[in-house]
Amino acid sequence: MTDHNYDVVIAGAGIAGLTAGLLSARAGRRTRVLTGPALGGHLLSIEHIDGYPGFPDGIAGYDLCPIVQEQAVAAGAEFGATSVTSLAAHEGRWRVTTGEGELRAGVVVVATGTTSKALGIPGEARLRGKGVSHCASCDGPLLRSRAVGVVGGGDSALQEALTLARFASRVIVLHRGTTLSAQAAYRERLRDHQNLEVRTSTVVEEMLGDTVLTGVRTRTTTDGTETDLELAGLFVYVGLTPDTAWLNGTLDLDSSGGIPTDDAMRSRLPGLFAAGTVRSGSVGRAASAAGDGATAAVAADRYLSDGAWRV
Ligand SMILES: Cc1cc2nc3c(=O)[nH]c(=O)nc-3n(C[C@H](O)[C@H](O)[C@H](O)COP(=O)(O)OP(=O)(O)OC[C@H]3O[C@@H](n4cnc5c(N)ncnc54)[C@H](O)[C@@H]3O)c2cc1C
């Protein structure tokens, strides 16, 4: 019979959860990593991770994450392809309810990351997956030589626009603000692509098309002009929401839904840690998420050794 008792259960297998799994298993703790819907998380769909140590030319998330998983498995971590649906404290340990039954753990590390925000405009729900996407490297190649739009003005939007410029005939970045907030390196790279255009002060009001996206209706905020643009794809990067709804009041969250922690990734509840972008104040980079995972695993090991929770 399977033993469902673990030292450490990790909810999430993005780079934060994978790194926490690796270090926890290396510390000799019986560790289970629950992957949720996507082993690799957001990185899985990123073709070129910028700024990750050790890879000066970038690396694809779908190459990096399986390597870290293999490393974690070699160290003894067990993986389960299921989601955590709730947590409850019970006699100094955690009861972890998953899609495949209940586990018990001395420590839980929440590394469930974020979900891309929707625009919440007419046509969006109907056309999601039918031209409306949050993943340029997944859906960009299907739109080769077509015109596509990108909504947003931050790092993610520009990085994905640069990926799309390799496939699409034309990429139009639609940004509601007057200036792009993305880092200078991305703004400078826009100039290398003649098929890439930026329209600021532009709001997307409606997605058009019955069964597939055929275009969008935009409004210019300066003078209210409405324009219909013909587009075969629209990629939306207008922010991220921490994946914490499933915690359902187990602990207090910040106003954005993130989990407040101290420097050791400890939440306010004994034995409950958070790592990566699900955490309040995360800087949102892959390297910082991996660092959070490592810190949580080391702090969890100490907690399991001395039982103390000094926040
Ligand atoms: C378009 C885009 C481009 C980016 N480019 C870069 C870049 O170039 N360089 C860089 O450093 N950063 C980049 N980032 C940021 C980077 O992707 C994140 O910082 C990093 O992926 C966060 O990792 P994470 O493990 O915290 O969360 P995530 O990657 O969000 O992973 C969350 C994990 O939790 C799982 N999960 C969710 N709910 C549950 C549940 N209930 N139970 C169990 N598991 C669950 C998911 O399946 C997933 O495995 C980019 C982000 C985006 C959106």
mmCIF file of C-alpha atoms in Angstrom, residues 9-167:
data_model
loop_
_atom_site.group_PDB
_atom_site.id
_atom_site.type_symbol
_atom_site.label_atom_id
_atom_site.label_comp_id
_atom_site.label_asym_id
_atom_site.label_seq_id
_atom_site.Cartn_x
_atom_site.Cartn_y
_atom_site.Cartn_z
ATOM 1 C CA VAL A 9 4.575 18.436 -0.305
ATOM 2 C CA ILE A 10 5.095 21.074 -2.979
ATOM 3 C CA ALA A 11 2.057 22.454 -4.796
ATOM 4 C CA GLY A 12 3.240 23.497 -8.260
ATOM 5 C CA ALA A 13 6.038 22.507 -10.637
ATOM 6 C CA GLY A 14 7.100 25.769 -12.241
ATOM 7 C CA ILE A 15 10.734 26.713 -11.737
ATOM 8 C CA ALA A 16 9.998 27.601 -8.061
ATOM 9 C CA GLY A 17 8.346 24.256 -7.237
ATOM 10 C CA LEU A 18 10.890 22.214 -9.224
ATOM 11 C CA THR A 19 13.814 23.898 -7.435
ATOM 12 C CA ALA A 20 12.142 23.464 -4.031
ATOM 13 C CA GLY A 21 11.608 19.774 -4.888
ATOM 14 C CA LEU A 22 15.250 19.340 -5.879
ATOM 15 C CA LEU A 23 16.678 20.934 -2.742
ATOM 16 C CA SER A 24 14.198 19.299 -0.390
ATOM 17 C CA ALA A 25 14.960 15.826 -1.784
ATOM 18 C CA ARG A 26 18.706 16.549 -1.648
ATOM 19 C CA ALA A 27 18.291 17.397 2.043
ATOM 20 C CA GLY A 28 16.958 13.855 2.509
ATOM 21 C CA ARG A 29 13.329 14.856 3.037
ATOM 22 C CA ARG A 30 10.598 12.648 1.627
ATOM 23 C CA THR A 31 9.244 15.063 -0.967
ATOM 24 C CA ARG A 32 6.300 15.012 -3.370
ATOM 25 C CA VAL A 33 5.857 17.634 -6.081
ATOM 26 C CA LEU A 34 2.327 18.046 -7.451
ATOM 27 C CA THR A 35 2.538 19.513 -10.925
ATOM 28 C CA GLY A 36 -0.991 20.891 -11.383
ATOM 29 C CA PRO A 37 -2.001 21.614 -14.986
ATOM 30 C CA ALA A 38 1.511 22.327 -16.407
ATOM 31 C CA LEU A 39 4.878 20.901 -15.353
ATOM 32 C CA GLY A 40 7.202 23.841 -16.047
ATOM 33 C CA GLY A 41 4.490 26.469 -15.485
ATOM 34 C CA HIS A 42 4.861 29.702 -17.469
ATOM 35 C CA LEU A 43 8.394 28.841 -18.594
ATOM 36 C CA LEU A 44 7.082 25.877 -20.547
ATOM 37 C CA SER A 45 5.797 28.221 -23.242
ATOM 38 C CA ILE A 46 8.774 30.615 -23.311
ATOM 39 C CA GLU A 47 11.183 30.055 -26.184
ATOM 40 C CA HIS A 48 13.948 32.234 -24.918
ATOM 41 C CA ILE A 49 14.278 32.828 -21.157
ATOM 42 C CA ASP A 50 16.289 36.024 -20.762
ATOM 43 C CA GLY A 51 18.499 36.603 -17.753
ATOM 44 C CA TYR A 52 18.637 33.071 -16.360
ATOM 45 C CA PRO A 53 22.131 32.400 -14.936
ATOM 46 C CA GLY A 54 24.291 29.975 -16.895
ATOM 47 C CA PHE A 55 22.645 30.550 -20.282
ATOM 48 C CA PRO A 56 24.096 33.711 -21.872
ATOM 49 C CA ASP A 57 22.155 33.060 -25.104
ATOM 50 C CA GLY A 58 18.932 32.226 -23.284
ATOM 51 C CA ILE A 59 17.336 28.783 -23.047
ATOM 52 C CA ALA A 60 13.864 27.521 -23.899
ATOM 53 C CA GLY A 61 11.671 26.801 -20.873
ATOM 54 C CA TYR A 62 10.669 23.472 -22.408
ATOM 55 C CA ASP A 63 14.364 22.492 -22.398
ATOM 56 C CA LEU A 64 15.225 23.825 -18.926
ATOM 57 C CA CYS A 65 12.287 22.494 -16.874
ATOM 58 C CA PRO A 66 12.629 18.780 -17.774
ATOM 59 C CA ILE A 67 16.324 18.963 -16.812
ATOM 60 C CA VAL A 68 15.455 20.352 -13.370
ATOM 61 C CA GLN A 69 12.731 17.712 -12.985
ATOM 62 C CA GLU A 70 15.238 14.936 -13.858
ATOM 63 C CA GLN A 71 17.663 16.381 -11.314
ATOM 64 C CA ALA A 72 14.911 16.406 -8.647
ATOM 65 C CA VAL A 73 13.862 12.820 -9.451
ATOM 66 C CA ALA A 74 17.513 11.684 -9.287
ATOM 67 C CA ALA A 75 17.718 13.302 -5.826
ATOM 68 C CA GLY A 76 14.653 11.278 -4.753
ATOM 69 C CA ALA A 77 11.690 13.638 -5.281
ATOM 70 C CA GLU A 78 8.415 11.987 -6.290
ATOM 71 C CA PHE A 79 6.099 13.667 -8.792
ATOM 72 C CA GLY A 80 2.332 13.528 -9.160
ATOM 73 C CA ALA A 81 0.392 14.957 -12.111
ATOM 74 C CA THR A 82 -2.446 16.373 -10.067
ATOM 75 C CA SER A 83 -3.592 19.629 -8.438
ATOM 76 C CA VAL A 84 -4.019 20.535 -4.799
ATOM 77 C CA THR A 85 -7.622 21.480 -4.131
ATOM 78 C CA SER A 86 -7.429 22.364 -0.421
ATOM 79 C CA LEU A 87 -5.223 22.421 2.664
ATOM 80 C CA ALA A 88 -6.136 21.922 6.324
ATOM 81 C CA ALA A 89 -3.978 21.942 9.457
ATOM 82 C CA HIS A 90 -4.361 18.739 11.471
ATOM 83 C CA GLU A 91 -2.447 17.829 14.660
ATOM 84 C CA GLY A 92 0.652 19.870 13.730
ATOM 85 C CA ARG A 93 0.784 18.582 10.151
ATOM 86 C CA TRP A 94 -0.984 19.407 6.886
ATOM 87 C CA ARG A 95 -3.755 17.476 5.200
ATOM 88 C CA VAL A 96 -3.359 18.071 1.485
ATOM 89 C CA THR A 97 -6.386 17.248 -0.641
ATOM 90 C CA THR A 98 -5.516 16.565 -4.270
ATOM 91 C CA GLY A 99 -7.291 15.390 -7.412
ATOM 92 C CA GLU A 100 -5.945 11.914 -6.554
ATOM 93 C CA GLY A 101 -6.809 11.720 -2.862
ATOM 94 C CA GLU A 102 -5.324 12.951 0.413
ATOM 95 C CA LEU A 103 -1.668 13.334 1.432
ATOM 96 C CA ARG A 104 -0.159 14.298 4.810
ATOM 97 C CA ALA A 105 2.888 16.531 5.161
ATOM 98 C CA GLY A 106 4.933 18.276 7.835
ATOM 99 C CA VAL A 107 5.512 21.149 5.411
ATOM 100 C CA VAL A 108 3.650 22.428 2.368
ATOM 101 C CA VAL A 109 5.343 24.777 -0.092
ATOM 102 C CA VAL A 110 2.812 26.664 -2.215
ATOM 103 C CA ALA A 111 4.404 27.376 -5.609
ATOM 104 C CA THR A 112 1.276 27.608 -7.743
ATOM 105 C CA GLY A 113 2.427 30.723 -9.633
ATOM 106 C CA THR A 114 0.054 32.905 -11.582
ATOM 107 C CA THR A 115 -2.603 32.902 -14.309
ATOM 108 C CA SER A 116 -2.635 35.432 -17.143
ATOM 109 C CA LYS A 117 -5.311 38.101 -16.733
ATOM 110 C CA ALA A 118 -8.043 38.420 -19.348
ATOM 111 C CA LEU A 119 -9.156 41.771 -20.782
ATOM 112 C CA GLY A 120 -12.795 41.054 -19.934
ATOM 113 C CA ILE A 121 -14.158 42.486 -23.193
ATOM 114 C CA PRO A 122 -16.874 41.245 -25.576
ATOM 115 C CA GLY A 123 -15.806 38.316 -27.770
ATOM 116 C CA GLU A 124 -12.860 37.271 -25.580
ATOM 117 C CA ALA A 125 -14.417 34.217 -23.909
ATOM 118 C CA ARG A 126 -15.910 33.022 -27.228
ATOM 119 C CA LEU A 127 -12.620 33.339 -29.145
ATOM 120 C CA ARG A 128 -10.130 32.085 -26.516
ATOM 121 C CA GLY A 129 -8.130 29.303 -28.187
ATOM 122 C CA LYS A 130 -9.590 30.372 -31.562
ATOM 123 C CA GLY A 131 -7.111 33.141 -32.263
ATOM 124 C CA VAL A 132 -6.941 34.627 -28.742
ATOM 125 C CA SER A 133 -3.925 33.329 -26.817
ATOM 126 C CA HIS A 134 -1.451 34.006 -23.986
ATOM 127 C CA CYS A 135 1.410 31.998 -25.542
ATOM 128 C CA ALA A 136 3.359 33.276 -28.547
ATOM 129 C CA SER A 137 5.728 30.324 -28.894
ATOM 130 C CA CYS A 138 2.791 27.839 -28.790
ATOM 131 C CA ASP A 139 0.434 29.599 -31.200
ATOM 132 C CA GLY A 140 2.743 31.956 -33.159
ATOM 133 C CA PRO A 141 3.975 29.261 -35.587
ATOM 134 C CA LEU A 142 0.332 28.529 -36.536
ATOM 135 C CA LEU A 143 -0.046 32.150 -37.657
ATOM 136 C CA ARG A 144 2.941 32.264 -39.988
ATOM 137 C CA SER A 145 2.693 35.160 -42.516
ATOM 138 C CA ARG A 146 -0.497 36.524 -40.932
ATOM 139 C CA ALA A 147 -1.100 39.823 -39.087
ATOM 140 C CA VAL A 148 -1.343 39.515 -35.288
ATOM 141 C CA GLY A 149 -1.820 41.852 -32.326
ATOM 142 C CA VAL A 150 -0.223 41.919 -28.874
ATOM 143 C CA VAL A 151 -1.977 43.675 -25.990
ATOM 144 C CA GLY A 152 0.207 45.212 -23.257
ATOM 145 C CA GLY A 153 3.299 47.357 -22.874
ATOM 146 C CA GLY A 154 5.418 45.507 -20.290
ATOM 147 C CA ASP A 155 8.284 42.998 -20.525
ATOM 148 C CA SER A 156 6.058 39.994 -21.282
ATOM 149 C CA ALA A 157 4.164 41.796 -24.066
ATOM 150 C CA LEU A 158 7.307 43.007 -25.816
ATOM 151 C CA GLN A 159 9.192 39.751 -25.393
ATOM 152 C CA GLU A 160 6.292 37.861 -26.951
ATOM 153 C CA ALA A 161 5.913 40.481 -29.730
ATOM 154 C CA LEU A 162 9.582 39.909 -30.624
ATOM 155 C CA THR A 163 8.955 36.135 -30.792
ATOM 156 C CA LEU A 164 5.890 36.684 -33.005
ATOM 157 C CA ALA A 165 7.801 39.015 -35.353
ATOM 158 C CA ARG A 166 9.739 35.935 -36.518
ATOM 159 C CA PHE A 167 6.550 34.240 -37.771
#
